[in-house]
Short mmCIF file of C-alpha atoms and ligand atoms in Angstrom, two decimals:
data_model
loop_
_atom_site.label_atom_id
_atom_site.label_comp_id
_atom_site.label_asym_id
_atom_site.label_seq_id
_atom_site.Cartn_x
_atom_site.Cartn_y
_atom_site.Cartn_z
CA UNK A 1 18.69 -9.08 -14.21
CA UNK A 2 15.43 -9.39 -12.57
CA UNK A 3 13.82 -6.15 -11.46
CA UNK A 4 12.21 -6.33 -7.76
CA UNK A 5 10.29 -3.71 -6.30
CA UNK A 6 8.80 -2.72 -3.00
CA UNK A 7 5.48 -1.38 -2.11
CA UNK A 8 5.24 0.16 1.76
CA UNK A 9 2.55 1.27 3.33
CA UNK A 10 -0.39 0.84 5.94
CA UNK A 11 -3.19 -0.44 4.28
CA UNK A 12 -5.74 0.00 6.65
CA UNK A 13 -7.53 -1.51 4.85
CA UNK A 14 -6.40 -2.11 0.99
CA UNK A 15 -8.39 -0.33 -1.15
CA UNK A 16 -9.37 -0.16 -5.25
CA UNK A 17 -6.91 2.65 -4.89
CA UNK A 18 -4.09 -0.11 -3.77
CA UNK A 19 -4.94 -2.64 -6.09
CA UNK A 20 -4.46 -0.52 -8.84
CA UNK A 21 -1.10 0.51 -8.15
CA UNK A 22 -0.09 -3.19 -6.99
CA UNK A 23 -1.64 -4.34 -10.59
CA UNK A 24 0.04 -1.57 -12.87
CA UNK A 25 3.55 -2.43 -11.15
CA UNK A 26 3.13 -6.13 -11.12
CA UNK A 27 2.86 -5.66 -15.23
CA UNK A 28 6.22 -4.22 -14.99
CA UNK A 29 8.44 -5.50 -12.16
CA UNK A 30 9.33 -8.74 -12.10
CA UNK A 31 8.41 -9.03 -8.81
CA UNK A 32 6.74 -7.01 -6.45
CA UNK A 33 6.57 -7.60 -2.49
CA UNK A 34 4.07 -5.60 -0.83
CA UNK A 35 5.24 -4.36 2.71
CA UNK A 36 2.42 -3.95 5.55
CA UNK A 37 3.74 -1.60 7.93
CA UNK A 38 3.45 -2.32 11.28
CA UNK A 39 3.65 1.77 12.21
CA UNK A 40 3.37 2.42 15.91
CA UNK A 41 2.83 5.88 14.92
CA UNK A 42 -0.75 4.77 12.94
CA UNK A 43 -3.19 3.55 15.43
CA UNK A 44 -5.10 1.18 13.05
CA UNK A 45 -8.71 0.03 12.92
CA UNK A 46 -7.58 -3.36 11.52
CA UNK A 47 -4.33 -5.47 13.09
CA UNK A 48 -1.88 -5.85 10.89
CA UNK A 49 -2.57 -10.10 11.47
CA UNK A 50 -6.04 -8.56 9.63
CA UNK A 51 -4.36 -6.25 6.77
CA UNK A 52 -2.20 -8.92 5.71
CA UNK A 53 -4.74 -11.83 5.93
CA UNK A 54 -7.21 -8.90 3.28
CA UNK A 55 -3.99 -8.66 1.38
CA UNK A 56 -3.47 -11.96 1.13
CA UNK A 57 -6.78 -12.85 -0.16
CA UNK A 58 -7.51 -9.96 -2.93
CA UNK A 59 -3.87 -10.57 -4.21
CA UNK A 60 -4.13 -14.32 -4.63
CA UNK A 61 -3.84 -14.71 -8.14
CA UNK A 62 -1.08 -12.37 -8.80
CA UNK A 63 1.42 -14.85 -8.87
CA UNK A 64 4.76 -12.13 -9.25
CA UNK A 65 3.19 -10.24 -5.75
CA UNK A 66 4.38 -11.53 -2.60
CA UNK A 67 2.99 -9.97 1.16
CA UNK A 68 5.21 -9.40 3.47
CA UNK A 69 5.09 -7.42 6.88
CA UNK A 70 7.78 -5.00 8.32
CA UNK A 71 7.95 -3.05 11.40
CA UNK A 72 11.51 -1.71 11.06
CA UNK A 73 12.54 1.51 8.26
CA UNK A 74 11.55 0.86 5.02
CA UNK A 75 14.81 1.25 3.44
CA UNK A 76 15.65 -1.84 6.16
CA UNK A 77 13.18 -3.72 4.28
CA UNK A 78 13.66 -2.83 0.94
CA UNK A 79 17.62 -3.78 1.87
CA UNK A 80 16.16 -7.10 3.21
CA UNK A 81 15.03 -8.19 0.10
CA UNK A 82 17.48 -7.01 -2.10
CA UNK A 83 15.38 -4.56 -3.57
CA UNK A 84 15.82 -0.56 -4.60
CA UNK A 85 13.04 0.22 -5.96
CA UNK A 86 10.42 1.41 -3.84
CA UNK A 87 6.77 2.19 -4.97
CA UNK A 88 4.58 4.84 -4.02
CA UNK A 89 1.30 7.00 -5.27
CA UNK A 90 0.40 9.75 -5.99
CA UNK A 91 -3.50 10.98 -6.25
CA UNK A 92 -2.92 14.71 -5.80
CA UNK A 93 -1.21 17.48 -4.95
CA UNK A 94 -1.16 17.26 -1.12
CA UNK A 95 0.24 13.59 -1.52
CA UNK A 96 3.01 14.79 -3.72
CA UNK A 97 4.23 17.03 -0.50
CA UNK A 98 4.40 14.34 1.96
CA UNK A 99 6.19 11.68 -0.77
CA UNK A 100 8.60 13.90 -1.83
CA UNK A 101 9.85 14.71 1.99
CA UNK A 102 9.77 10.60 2.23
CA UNK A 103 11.74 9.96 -0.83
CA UNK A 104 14.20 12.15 0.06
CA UNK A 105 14.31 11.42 3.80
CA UNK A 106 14.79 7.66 2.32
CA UNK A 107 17.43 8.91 -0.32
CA UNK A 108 19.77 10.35 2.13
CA UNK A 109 19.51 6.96 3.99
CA UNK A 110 19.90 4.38 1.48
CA UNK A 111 21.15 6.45 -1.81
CA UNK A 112 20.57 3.56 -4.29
CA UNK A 113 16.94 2.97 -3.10
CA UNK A 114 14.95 4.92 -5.85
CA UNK A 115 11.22 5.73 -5.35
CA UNK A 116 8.90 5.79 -8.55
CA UNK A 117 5.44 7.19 -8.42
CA UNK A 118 2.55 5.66 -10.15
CA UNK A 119 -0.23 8.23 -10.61
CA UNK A 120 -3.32 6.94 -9.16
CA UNK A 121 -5.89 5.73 -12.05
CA UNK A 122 -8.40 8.73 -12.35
CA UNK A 123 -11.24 6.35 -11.12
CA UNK A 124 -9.72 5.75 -8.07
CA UNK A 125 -7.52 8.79 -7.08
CA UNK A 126 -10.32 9.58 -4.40
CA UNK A 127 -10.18 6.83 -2.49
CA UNK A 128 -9.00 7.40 0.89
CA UNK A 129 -8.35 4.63 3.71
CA UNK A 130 -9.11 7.09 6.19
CA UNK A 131 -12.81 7.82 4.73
CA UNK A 132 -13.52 4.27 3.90
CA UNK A 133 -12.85 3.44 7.99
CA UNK A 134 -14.87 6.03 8.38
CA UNK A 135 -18.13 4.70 6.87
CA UNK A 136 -17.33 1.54 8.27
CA UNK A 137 -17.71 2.92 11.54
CA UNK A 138 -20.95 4.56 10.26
CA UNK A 139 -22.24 1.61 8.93
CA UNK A 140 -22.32 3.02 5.37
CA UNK A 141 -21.79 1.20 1.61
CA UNK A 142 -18.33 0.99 1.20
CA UNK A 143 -18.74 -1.90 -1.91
CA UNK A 144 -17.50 0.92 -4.36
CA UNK A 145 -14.44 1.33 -2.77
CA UNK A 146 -13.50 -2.15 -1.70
CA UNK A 147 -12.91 -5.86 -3.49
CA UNK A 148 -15.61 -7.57 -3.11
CA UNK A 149 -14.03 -10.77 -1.65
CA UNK A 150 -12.88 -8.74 1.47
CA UNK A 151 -16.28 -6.67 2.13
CA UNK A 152 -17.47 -9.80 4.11
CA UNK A 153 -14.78 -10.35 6.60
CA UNK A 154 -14.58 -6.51 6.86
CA UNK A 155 -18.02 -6.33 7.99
CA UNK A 156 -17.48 -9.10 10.11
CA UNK A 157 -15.39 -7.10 12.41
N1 LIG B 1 -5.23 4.79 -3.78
C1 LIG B 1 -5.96 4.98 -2.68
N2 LIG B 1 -5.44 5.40 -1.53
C2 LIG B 1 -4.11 5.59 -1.49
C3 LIG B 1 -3.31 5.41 -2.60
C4 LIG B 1 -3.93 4.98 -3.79
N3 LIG B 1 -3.23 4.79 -4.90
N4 LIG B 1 -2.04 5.70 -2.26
C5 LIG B 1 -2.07 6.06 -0.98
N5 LIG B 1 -3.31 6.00 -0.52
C6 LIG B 1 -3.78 6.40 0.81
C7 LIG B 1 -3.86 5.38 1.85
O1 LIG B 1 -5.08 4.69 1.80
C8 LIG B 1 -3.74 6.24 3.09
O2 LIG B 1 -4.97 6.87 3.32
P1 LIG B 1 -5.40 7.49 4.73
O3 LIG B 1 -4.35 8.46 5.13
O4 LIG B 1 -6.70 8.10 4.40
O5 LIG B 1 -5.49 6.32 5.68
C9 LIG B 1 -2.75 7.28 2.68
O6 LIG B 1 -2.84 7.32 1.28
C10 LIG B 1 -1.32 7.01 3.01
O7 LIG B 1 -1.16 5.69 3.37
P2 LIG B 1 0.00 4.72 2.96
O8 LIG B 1 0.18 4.69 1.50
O9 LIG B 1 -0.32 3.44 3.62
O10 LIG B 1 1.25 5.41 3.52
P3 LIG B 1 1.63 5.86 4.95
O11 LIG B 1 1.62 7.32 4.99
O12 LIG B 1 0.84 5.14 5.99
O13 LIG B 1 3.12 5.38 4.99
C11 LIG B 1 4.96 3.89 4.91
C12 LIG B 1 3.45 4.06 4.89
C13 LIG B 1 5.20 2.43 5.15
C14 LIG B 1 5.59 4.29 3.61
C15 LIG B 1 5.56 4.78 6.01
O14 LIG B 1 4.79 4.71 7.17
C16 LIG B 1 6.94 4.30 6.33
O15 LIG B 1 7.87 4.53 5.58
N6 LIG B 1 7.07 3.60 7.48
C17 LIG B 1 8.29 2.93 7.91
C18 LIG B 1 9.14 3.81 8.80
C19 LIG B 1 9.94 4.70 7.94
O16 LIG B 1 10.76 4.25 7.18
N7 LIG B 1 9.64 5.98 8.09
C20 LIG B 1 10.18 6.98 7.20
C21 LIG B 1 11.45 7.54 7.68
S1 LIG B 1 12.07 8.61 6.46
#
């Protein structure tokens, strides 16, 4: 049977950090749909029109990685596309408090859905969304952080 997995989150904008984890699982799932939350809770520097068009275009040649955005639960969409295996990292300790309240919140609402966690590659596991937006803002060099192909339109905006 073919093993699809999910991989939520925000990715405002998609990072190294990201592509990392969306590489290492694409080498094991058979597929792997990456879900762009549309979360009304997150007020985002990039639309999610944006985030998914970035996606889109670092993730081109990954042929088993589809994009895909959600706005509902993400047990809805990992129901949606027949999948129960949901993706998430982990690049230290503080993230391992807020998944494990998520898996579980998710486990009581969809029991089959299992979450694995990839540990973030050492190189990356510093990368943060939230700092990256925030040199952005400052006008700073955010090339280490970033594939190259989307540094362009991201400075564009
Ligand atoms: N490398 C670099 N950065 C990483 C990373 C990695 N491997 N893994 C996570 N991050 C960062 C992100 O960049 C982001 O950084 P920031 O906070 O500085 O912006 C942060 O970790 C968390 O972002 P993300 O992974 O996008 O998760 P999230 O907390 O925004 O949650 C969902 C995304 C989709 C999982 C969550 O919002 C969700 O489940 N939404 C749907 C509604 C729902 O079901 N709610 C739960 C009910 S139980």
């Amino acid at each position: 049977m073919k093993k699809k997995a999910i991989y939520p989150g925000t990715f405002d904008p998609i990072t190294y950090g990201h592509l990392d984890i969306i590489k290492r699982a694409s080498l094991i799932f058979d597929q792997l749909i990456v879900g762009v939350s549309n979360n009304i809770k997150k007020k985002t520097m990039f639309t999610l029109e944006e985030r998914v068009f970035l996606i889109k275009k670092v993730l081109k040649s990954f042929k088993n990685v589809e994009i895909k955005s959600f706005s509902g639960l993400t047990i809805q969409f990992a129901k949606e596309n027949q999948s129960n295996i949901l993706i998430r990292s982990i690049r230290f300790s503080t993230d391992l408090q807020y998944e494990y309240q998520l898996s579980c919140m998710n486990k009581v609402l969809y029991y089959n859905l299992e979450t694995i966690f990839f540990i973030s590659s050492p190189q990356f596991s510093f990368i943060s969304s939230s700092l990256i937006r925030e040199i952005i803002i400052k006008k700073g060099e955010i090339d280490h952080f970033l594939p190259k192909e989307i540094i362009k339109e991201i400075l564009k905006k």
